[in-house]
Structures are given as structure tokens and as C-alpha cells.
CSV table of N, CA and C in Angstrom, one decimal:
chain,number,residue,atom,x,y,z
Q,20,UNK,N,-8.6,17.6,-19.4
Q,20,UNK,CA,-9.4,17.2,-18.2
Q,20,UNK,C,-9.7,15.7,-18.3
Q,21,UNK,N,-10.1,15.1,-19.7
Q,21,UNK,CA,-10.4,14.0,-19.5
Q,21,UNK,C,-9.4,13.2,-19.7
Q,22,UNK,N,-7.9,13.8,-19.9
Q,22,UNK,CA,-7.0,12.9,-19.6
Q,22,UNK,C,-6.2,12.8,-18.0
Q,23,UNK,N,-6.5,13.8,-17.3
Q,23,UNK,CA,-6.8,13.7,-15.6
Q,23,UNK,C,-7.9,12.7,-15.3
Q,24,UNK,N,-8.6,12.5,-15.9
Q,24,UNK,CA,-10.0,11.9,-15.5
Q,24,UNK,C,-9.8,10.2,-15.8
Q,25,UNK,N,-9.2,9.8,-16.9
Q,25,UNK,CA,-8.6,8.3,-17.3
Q,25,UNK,C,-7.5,8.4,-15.9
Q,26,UNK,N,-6.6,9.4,-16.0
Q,26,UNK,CA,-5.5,8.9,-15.4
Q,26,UNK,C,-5.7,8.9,-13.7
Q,27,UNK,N,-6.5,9.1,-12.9
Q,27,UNK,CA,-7.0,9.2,-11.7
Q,27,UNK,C,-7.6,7.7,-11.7
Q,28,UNK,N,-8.4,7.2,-12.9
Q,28,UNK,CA,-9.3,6.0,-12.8
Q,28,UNK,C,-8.5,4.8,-12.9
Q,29,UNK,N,-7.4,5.2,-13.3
Q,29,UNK,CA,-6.2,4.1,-13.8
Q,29,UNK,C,-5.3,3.9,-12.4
Q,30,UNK,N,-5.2,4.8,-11.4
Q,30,UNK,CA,-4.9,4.5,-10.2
Q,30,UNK,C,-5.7,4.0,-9.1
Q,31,UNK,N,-5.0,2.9,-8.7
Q,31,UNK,CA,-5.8,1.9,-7.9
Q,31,UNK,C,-5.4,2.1,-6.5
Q,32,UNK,N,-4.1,2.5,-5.7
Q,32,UNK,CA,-4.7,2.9,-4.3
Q,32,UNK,C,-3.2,4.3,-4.6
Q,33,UNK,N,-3.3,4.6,-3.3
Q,33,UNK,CA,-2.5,6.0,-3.3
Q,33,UNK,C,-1.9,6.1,-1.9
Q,34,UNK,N,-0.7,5.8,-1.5
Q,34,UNK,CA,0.0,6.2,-0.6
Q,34,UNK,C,0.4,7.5,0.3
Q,35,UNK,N,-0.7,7.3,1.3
Q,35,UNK,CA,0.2,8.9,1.4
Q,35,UNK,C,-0.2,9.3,2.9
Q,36,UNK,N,0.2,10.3,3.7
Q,36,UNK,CA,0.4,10.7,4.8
Q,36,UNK,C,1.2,9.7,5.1
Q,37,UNK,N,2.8,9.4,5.1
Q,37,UNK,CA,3.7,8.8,5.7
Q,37,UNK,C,4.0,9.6,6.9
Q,38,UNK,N,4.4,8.9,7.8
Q,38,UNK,CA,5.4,9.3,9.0
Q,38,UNK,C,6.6,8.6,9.6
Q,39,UNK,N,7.4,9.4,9.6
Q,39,UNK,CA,8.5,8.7,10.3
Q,39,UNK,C,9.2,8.2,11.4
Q,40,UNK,N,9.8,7.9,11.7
Q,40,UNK,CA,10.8,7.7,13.1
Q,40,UNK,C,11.6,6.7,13.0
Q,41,UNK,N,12.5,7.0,14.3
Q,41,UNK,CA,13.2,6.3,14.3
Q,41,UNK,C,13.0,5.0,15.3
Q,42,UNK,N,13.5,3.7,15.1
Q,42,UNK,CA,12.8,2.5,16.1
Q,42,UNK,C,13.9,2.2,16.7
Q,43,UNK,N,14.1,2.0,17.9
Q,43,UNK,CA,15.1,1.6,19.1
Q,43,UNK,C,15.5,0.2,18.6
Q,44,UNK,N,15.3,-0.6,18.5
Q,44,UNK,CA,15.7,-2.2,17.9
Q,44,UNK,C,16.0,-2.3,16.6
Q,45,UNK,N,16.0,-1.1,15.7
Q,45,UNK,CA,15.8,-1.5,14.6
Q,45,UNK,C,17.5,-1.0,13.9
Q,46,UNK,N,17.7,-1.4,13.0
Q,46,UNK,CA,18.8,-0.7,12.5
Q,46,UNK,C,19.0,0.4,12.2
Q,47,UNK,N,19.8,1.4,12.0
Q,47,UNK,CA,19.7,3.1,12.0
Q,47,UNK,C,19.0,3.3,10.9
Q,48,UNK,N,19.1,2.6,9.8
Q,48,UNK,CA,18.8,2.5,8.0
Q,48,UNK,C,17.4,2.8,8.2
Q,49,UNK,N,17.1,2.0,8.9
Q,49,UNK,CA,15.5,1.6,8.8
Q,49,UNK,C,14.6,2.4,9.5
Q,50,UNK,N,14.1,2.9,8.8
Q,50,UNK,CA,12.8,4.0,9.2
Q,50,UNK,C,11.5,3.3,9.6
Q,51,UNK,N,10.8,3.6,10.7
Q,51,UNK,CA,9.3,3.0,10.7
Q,51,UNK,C,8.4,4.8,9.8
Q,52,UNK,N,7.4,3.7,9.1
Q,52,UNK,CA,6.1,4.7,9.1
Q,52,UNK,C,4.8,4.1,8.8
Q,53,UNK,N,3.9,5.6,8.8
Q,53,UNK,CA,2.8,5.3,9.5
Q,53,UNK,C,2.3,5.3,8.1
Q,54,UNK,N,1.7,4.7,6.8
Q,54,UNK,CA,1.2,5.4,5.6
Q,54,UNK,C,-0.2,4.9,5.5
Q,55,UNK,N,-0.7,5.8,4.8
Q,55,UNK,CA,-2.2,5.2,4.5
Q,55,UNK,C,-2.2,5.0,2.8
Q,56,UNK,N,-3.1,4.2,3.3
Q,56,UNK,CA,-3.4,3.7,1.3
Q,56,UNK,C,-5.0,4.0,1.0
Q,57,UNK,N,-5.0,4.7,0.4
Q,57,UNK,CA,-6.1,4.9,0.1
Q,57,UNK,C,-6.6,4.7,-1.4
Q,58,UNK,N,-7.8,3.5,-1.5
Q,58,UNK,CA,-8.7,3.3,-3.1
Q,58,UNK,C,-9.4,4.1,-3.7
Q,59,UNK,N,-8.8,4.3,-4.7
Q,59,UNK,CA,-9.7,5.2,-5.9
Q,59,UNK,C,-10.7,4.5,-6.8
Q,60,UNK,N,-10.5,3.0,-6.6
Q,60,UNK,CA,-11.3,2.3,-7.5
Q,60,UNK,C,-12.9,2.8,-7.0
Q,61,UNK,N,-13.5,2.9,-8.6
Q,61,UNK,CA,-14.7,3.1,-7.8
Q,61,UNK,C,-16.2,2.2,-7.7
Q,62,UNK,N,-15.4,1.4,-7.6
Q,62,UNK,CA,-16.2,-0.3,-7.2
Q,62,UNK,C,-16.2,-1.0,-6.6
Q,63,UNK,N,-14.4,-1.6,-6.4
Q,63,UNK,CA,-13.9,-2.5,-6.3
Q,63,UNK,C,-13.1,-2.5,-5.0
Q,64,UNK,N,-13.2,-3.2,-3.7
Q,64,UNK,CA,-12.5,-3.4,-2.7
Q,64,UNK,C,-11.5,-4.0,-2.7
Q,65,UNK,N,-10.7,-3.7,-2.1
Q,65,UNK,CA,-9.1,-4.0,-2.3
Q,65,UNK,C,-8.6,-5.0,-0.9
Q,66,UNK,N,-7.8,-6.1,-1.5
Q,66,UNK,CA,-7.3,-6.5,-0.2
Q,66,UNK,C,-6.2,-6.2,-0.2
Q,67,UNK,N,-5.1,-5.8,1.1
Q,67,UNK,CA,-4.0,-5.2,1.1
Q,67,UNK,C,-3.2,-6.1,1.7
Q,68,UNK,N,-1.8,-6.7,1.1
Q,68,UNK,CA,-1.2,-7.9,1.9
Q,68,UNK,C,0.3,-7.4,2.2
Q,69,UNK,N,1.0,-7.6,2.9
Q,69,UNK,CA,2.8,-7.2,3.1
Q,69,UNK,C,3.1,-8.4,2.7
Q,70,UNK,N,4.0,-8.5,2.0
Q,70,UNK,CA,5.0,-9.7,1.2
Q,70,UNK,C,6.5,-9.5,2.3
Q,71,UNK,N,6.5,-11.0,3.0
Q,71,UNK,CA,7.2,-10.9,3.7
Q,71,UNK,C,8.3,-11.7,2.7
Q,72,UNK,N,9.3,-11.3,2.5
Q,72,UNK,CA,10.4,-11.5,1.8
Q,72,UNK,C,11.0,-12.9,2.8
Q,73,UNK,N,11.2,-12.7,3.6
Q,73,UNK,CA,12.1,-13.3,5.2
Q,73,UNK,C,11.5,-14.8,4.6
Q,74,UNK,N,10.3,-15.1,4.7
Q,74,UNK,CA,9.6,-16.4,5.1
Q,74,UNK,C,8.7,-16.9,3.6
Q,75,UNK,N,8.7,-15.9,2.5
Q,75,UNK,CA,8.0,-16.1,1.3
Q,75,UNK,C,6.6,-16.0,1.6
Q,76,UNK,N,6.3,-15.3,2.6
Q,76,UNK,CA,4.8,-15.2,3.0
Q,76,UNK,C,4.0,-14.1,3.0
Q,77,UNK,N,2.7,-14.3,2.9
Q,77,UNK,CA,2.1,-12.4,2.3
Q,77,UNK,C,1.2,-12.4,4.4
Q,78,UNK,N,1.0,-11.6,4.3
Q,78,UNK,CA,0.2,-11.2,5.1
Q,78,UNK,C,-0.9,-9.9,5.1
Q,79,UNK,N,-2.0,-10.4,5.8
Q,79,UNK,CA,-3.7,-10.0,5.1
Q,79,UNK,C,-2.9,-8.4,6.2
Q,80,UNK,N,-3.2,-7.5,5.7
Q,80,UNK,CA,-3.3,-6.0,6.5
Q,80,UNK,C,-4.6,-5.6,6.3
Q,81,UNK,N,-5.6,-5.9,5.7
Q,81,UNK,CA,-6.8,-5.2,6.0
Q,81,UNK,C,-7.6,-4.9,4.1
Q,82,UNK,N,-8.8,-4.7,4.5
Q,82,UNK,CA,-9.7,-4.7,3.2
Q,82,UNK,C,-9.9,-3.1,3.1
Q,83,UNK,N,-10.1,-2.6,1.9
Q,83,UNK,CA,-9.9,-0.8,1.6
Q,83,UNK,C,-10.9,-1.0,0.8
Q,84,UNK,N,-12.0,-0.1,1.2
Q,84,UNK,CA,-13.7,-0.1,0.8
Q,84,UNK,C,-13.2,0.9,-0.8
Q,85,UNK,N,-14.2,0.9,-1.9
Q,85,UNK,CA,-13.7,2.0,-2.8
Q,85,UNK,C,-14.0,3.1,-2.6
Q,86,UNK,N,-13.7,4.0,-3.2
Q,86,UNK,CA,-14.2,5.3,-3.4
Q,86,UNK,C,-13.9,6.1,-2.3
Q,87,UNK,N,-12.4,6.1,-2.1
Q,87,UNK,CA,-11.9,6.9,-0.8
Q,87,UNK,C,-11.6,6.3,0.4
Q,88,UNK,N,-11.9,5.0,0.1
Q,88,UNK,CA,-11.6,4.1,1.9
Q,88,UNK,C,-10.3,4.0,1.2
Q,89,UNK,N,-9.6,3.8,3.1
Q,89,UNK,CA,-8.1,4.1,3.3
Q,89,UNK,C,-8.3,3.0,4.3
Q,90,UNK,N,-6.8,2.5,4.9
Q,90,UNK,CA,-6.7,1.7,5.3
Q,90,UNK,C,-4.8,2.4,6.1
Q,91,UNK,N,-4.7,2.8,7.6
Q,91,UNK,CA,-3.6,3.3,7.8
Q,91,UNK,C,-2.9,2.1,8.2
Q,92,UNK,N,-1.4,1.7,8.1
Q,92,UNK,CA,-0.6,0.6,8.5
Q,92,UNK,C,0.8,1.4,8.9
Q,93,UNK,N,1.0,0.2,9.6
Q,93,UNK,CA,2.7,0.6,10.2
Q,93,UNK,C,3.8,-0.2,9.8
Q,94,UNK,N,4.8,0.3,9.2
Q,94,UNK,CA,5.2,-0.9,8.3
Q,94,UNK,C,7.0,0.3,8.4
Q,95,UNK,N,7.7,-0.3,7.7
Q,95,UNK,CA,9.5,0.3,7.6
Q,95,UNK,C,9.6,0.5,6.2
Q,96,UNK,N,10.8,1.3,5.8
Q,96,UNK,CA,11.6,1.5,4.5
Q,96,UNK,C,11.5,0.0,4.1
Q,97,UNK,N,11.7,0.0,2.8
Q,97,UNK,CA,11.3,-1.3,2.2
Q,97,UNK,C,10.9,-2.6,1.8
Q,98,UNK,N,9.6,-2.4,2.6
Q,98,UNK,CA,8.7,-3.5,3.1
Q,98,UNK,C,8.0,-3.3,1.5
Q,99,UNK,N,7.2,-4.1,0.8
Q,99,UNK,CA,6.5,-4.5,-0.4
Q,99,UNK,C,5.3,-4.9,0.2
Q,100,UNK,N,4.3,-4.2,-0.7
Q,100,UNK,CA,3.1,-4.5,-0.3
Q,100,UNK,C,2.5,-5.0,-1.6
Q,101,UNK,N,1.0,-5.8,-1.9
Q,101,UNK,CA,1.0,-6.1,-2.5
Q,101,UNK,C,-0.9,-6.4,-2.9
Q,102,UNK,N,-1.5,-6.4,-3.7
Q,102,UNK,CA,-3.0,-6.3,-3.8
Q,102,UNK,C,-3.5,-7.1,-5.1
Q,103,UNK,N,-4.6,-7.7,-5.4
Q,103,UNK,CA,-5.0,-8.1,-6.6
Q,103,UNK,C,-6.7,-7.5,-6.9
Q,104,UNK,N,-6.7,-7.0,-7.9
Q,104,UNK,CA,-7.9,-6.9,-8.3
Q,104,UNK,C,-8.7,-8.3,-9.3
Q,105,UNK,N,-10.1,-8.4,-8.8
Q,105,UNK,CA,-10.6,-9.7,-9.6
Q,105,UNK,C,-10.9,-9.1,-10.9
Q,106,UNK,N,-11.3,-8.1,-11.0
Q,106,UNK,CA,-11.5,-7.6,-12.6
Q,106,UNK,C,-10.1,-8.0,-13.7
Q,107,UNK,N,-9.1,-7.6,-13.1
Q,107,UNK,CA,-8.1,-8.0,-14.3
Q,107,UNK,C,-7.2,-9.2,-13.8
Q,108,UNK,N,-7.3,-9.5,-12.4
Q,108,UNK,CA,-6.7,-11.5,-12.5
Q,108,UNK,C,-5.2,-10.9,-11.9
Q,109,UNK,N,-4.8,-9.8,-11.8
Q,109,UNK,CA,-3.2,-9.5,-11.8
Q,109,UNK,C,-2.7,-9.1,-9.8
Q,110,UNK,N,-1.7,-9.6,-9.5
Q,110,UNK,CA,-0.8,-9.2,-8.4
Q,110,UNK,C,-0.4,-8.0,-8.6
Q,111,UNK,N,-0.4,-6.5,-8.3
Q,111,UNK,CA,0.5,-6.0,-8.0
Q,111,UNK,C,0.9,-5.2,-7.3
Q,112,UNK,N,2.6,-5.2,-7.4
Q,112,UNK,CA,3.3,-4.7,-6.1
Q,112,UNK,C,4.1,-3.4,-6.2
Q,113,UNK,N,4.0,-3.6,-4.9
Q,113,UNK,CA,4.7,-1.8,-5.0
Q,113,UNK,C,5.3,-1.5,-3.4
Q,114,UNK,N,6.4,-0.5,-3.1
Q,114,UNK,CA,7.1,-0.1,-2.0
Q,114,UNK,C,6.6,1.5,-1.8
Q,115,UNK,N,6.2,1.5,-0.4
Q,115,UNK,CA,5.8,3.1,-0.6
Q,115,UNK,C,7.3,3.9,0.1
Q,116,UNK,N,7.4,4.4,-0.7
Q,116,UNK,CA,8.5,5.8,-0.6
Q,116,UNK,C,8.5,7.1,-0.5
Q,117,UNK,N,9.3,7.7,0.7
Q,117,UNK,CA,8.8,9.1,0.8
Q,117,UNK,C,7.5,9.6,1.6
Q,118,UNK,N,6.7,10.3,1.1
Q,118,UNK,CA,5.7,10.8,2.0
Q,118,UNK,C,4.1,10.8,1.1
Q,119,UNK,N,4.5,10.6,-0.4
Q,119,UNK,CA,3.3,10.3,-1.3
Q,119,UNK,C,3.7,9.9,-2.0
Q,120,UNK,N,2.6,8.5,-2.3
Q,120,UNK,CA,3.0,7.5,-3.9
Q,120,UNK,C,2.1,7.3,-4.2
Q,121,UNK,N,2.0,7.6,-5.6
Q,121,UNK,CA,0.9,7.2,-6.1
Q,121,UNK,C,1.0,5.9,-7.4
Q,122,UNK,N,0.0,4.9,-7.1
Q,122,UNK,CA,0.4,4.0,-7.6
Q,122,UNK,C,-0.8,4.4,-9.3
């Protein structure tokens, strides 16, 4: 139990309720969805940014309160999103895939 208990505390947001479709302008490959990220941290607010590859630019998608705040976005197959916490100084990124990810 108390290695469920580290390992829950050690995840910092959690992807999940994806949804799919398909987008008229978009190429067949490319899936739109709908995913939520939700913070497990239980302190610490999260800012949530998309790393736009295209232009080397992040963009703000919204702040995720702790302790269960979620934040839902609309985003495609292989979009990179990306967050920092001030407690440990660090960027990191991640691609949400499928229907649940847990980071």
C-alpha cells in the first residue's frame, strides 16, 4: 500500500477521458481529442503549455488547481504538451496516447 501511496504521489498530472474523431481539414492520420489532465500534486498548481513544434513556440492552455483539478483541451495525435513544477526547476514533456496516460 505504501508503495501505491509513493507511486500516486510521484505522478504529477494524469491524462484521461480522451475522445476521438475524425476532422474534415485534417489529414486522415490525424485524430482530434478531447483529453483531460488532471493534478495529483497535492500542493502545487500546474501550468499546462502545447509545444508547438511548427514555430518553436509553447502555448499557455490553462492552470490545473491541485488535488484533482483538471483542465479539459482539444488537441490531435501527436501534439506534446508540456509543464514545470517550481519545486524541482524541471520541464517535462509528454504526448497523450490512447484513452489514459498516466504520467
Amino acid at each position: 500500500m505504501a508503495g501505491a501511496f509513493l507511486l500516486y504521489s510521484v505522478l504529477f498530472l494524469c491524462a484521461i477521458a480522451a475522445r476521438t474523431g475524425t476532422v474534415a481539414n485534417e489529414q486522415p492520420q490525424q485524430q482530434r481529442r478531447q483529453v483531460t489532465f488532471v493534478n495529483e500534486l497535492p500542493n502545487a498548481q500546474i501550468d499546462l503549455y502545447w509545444e508547438n513544434h511548427e514555430t518553436g513556440g509553447r502555448k499557455f492552455e490553462g492552470t490545473i488547481d491541485p488535488r484533482g483539478g483538471f483542465l479539459r483541451v482539444d488537441t490531435y495525435d501527436g501534439h506534446e504538451f508540456s509543464y514545470e513544477i517550481e519545486s524541482d526547476g524541471e520541464r517535462h514533456y509528454f504526448q497523450p496516447k490512447g484513452f489514459a496516460v498516466l504520467l
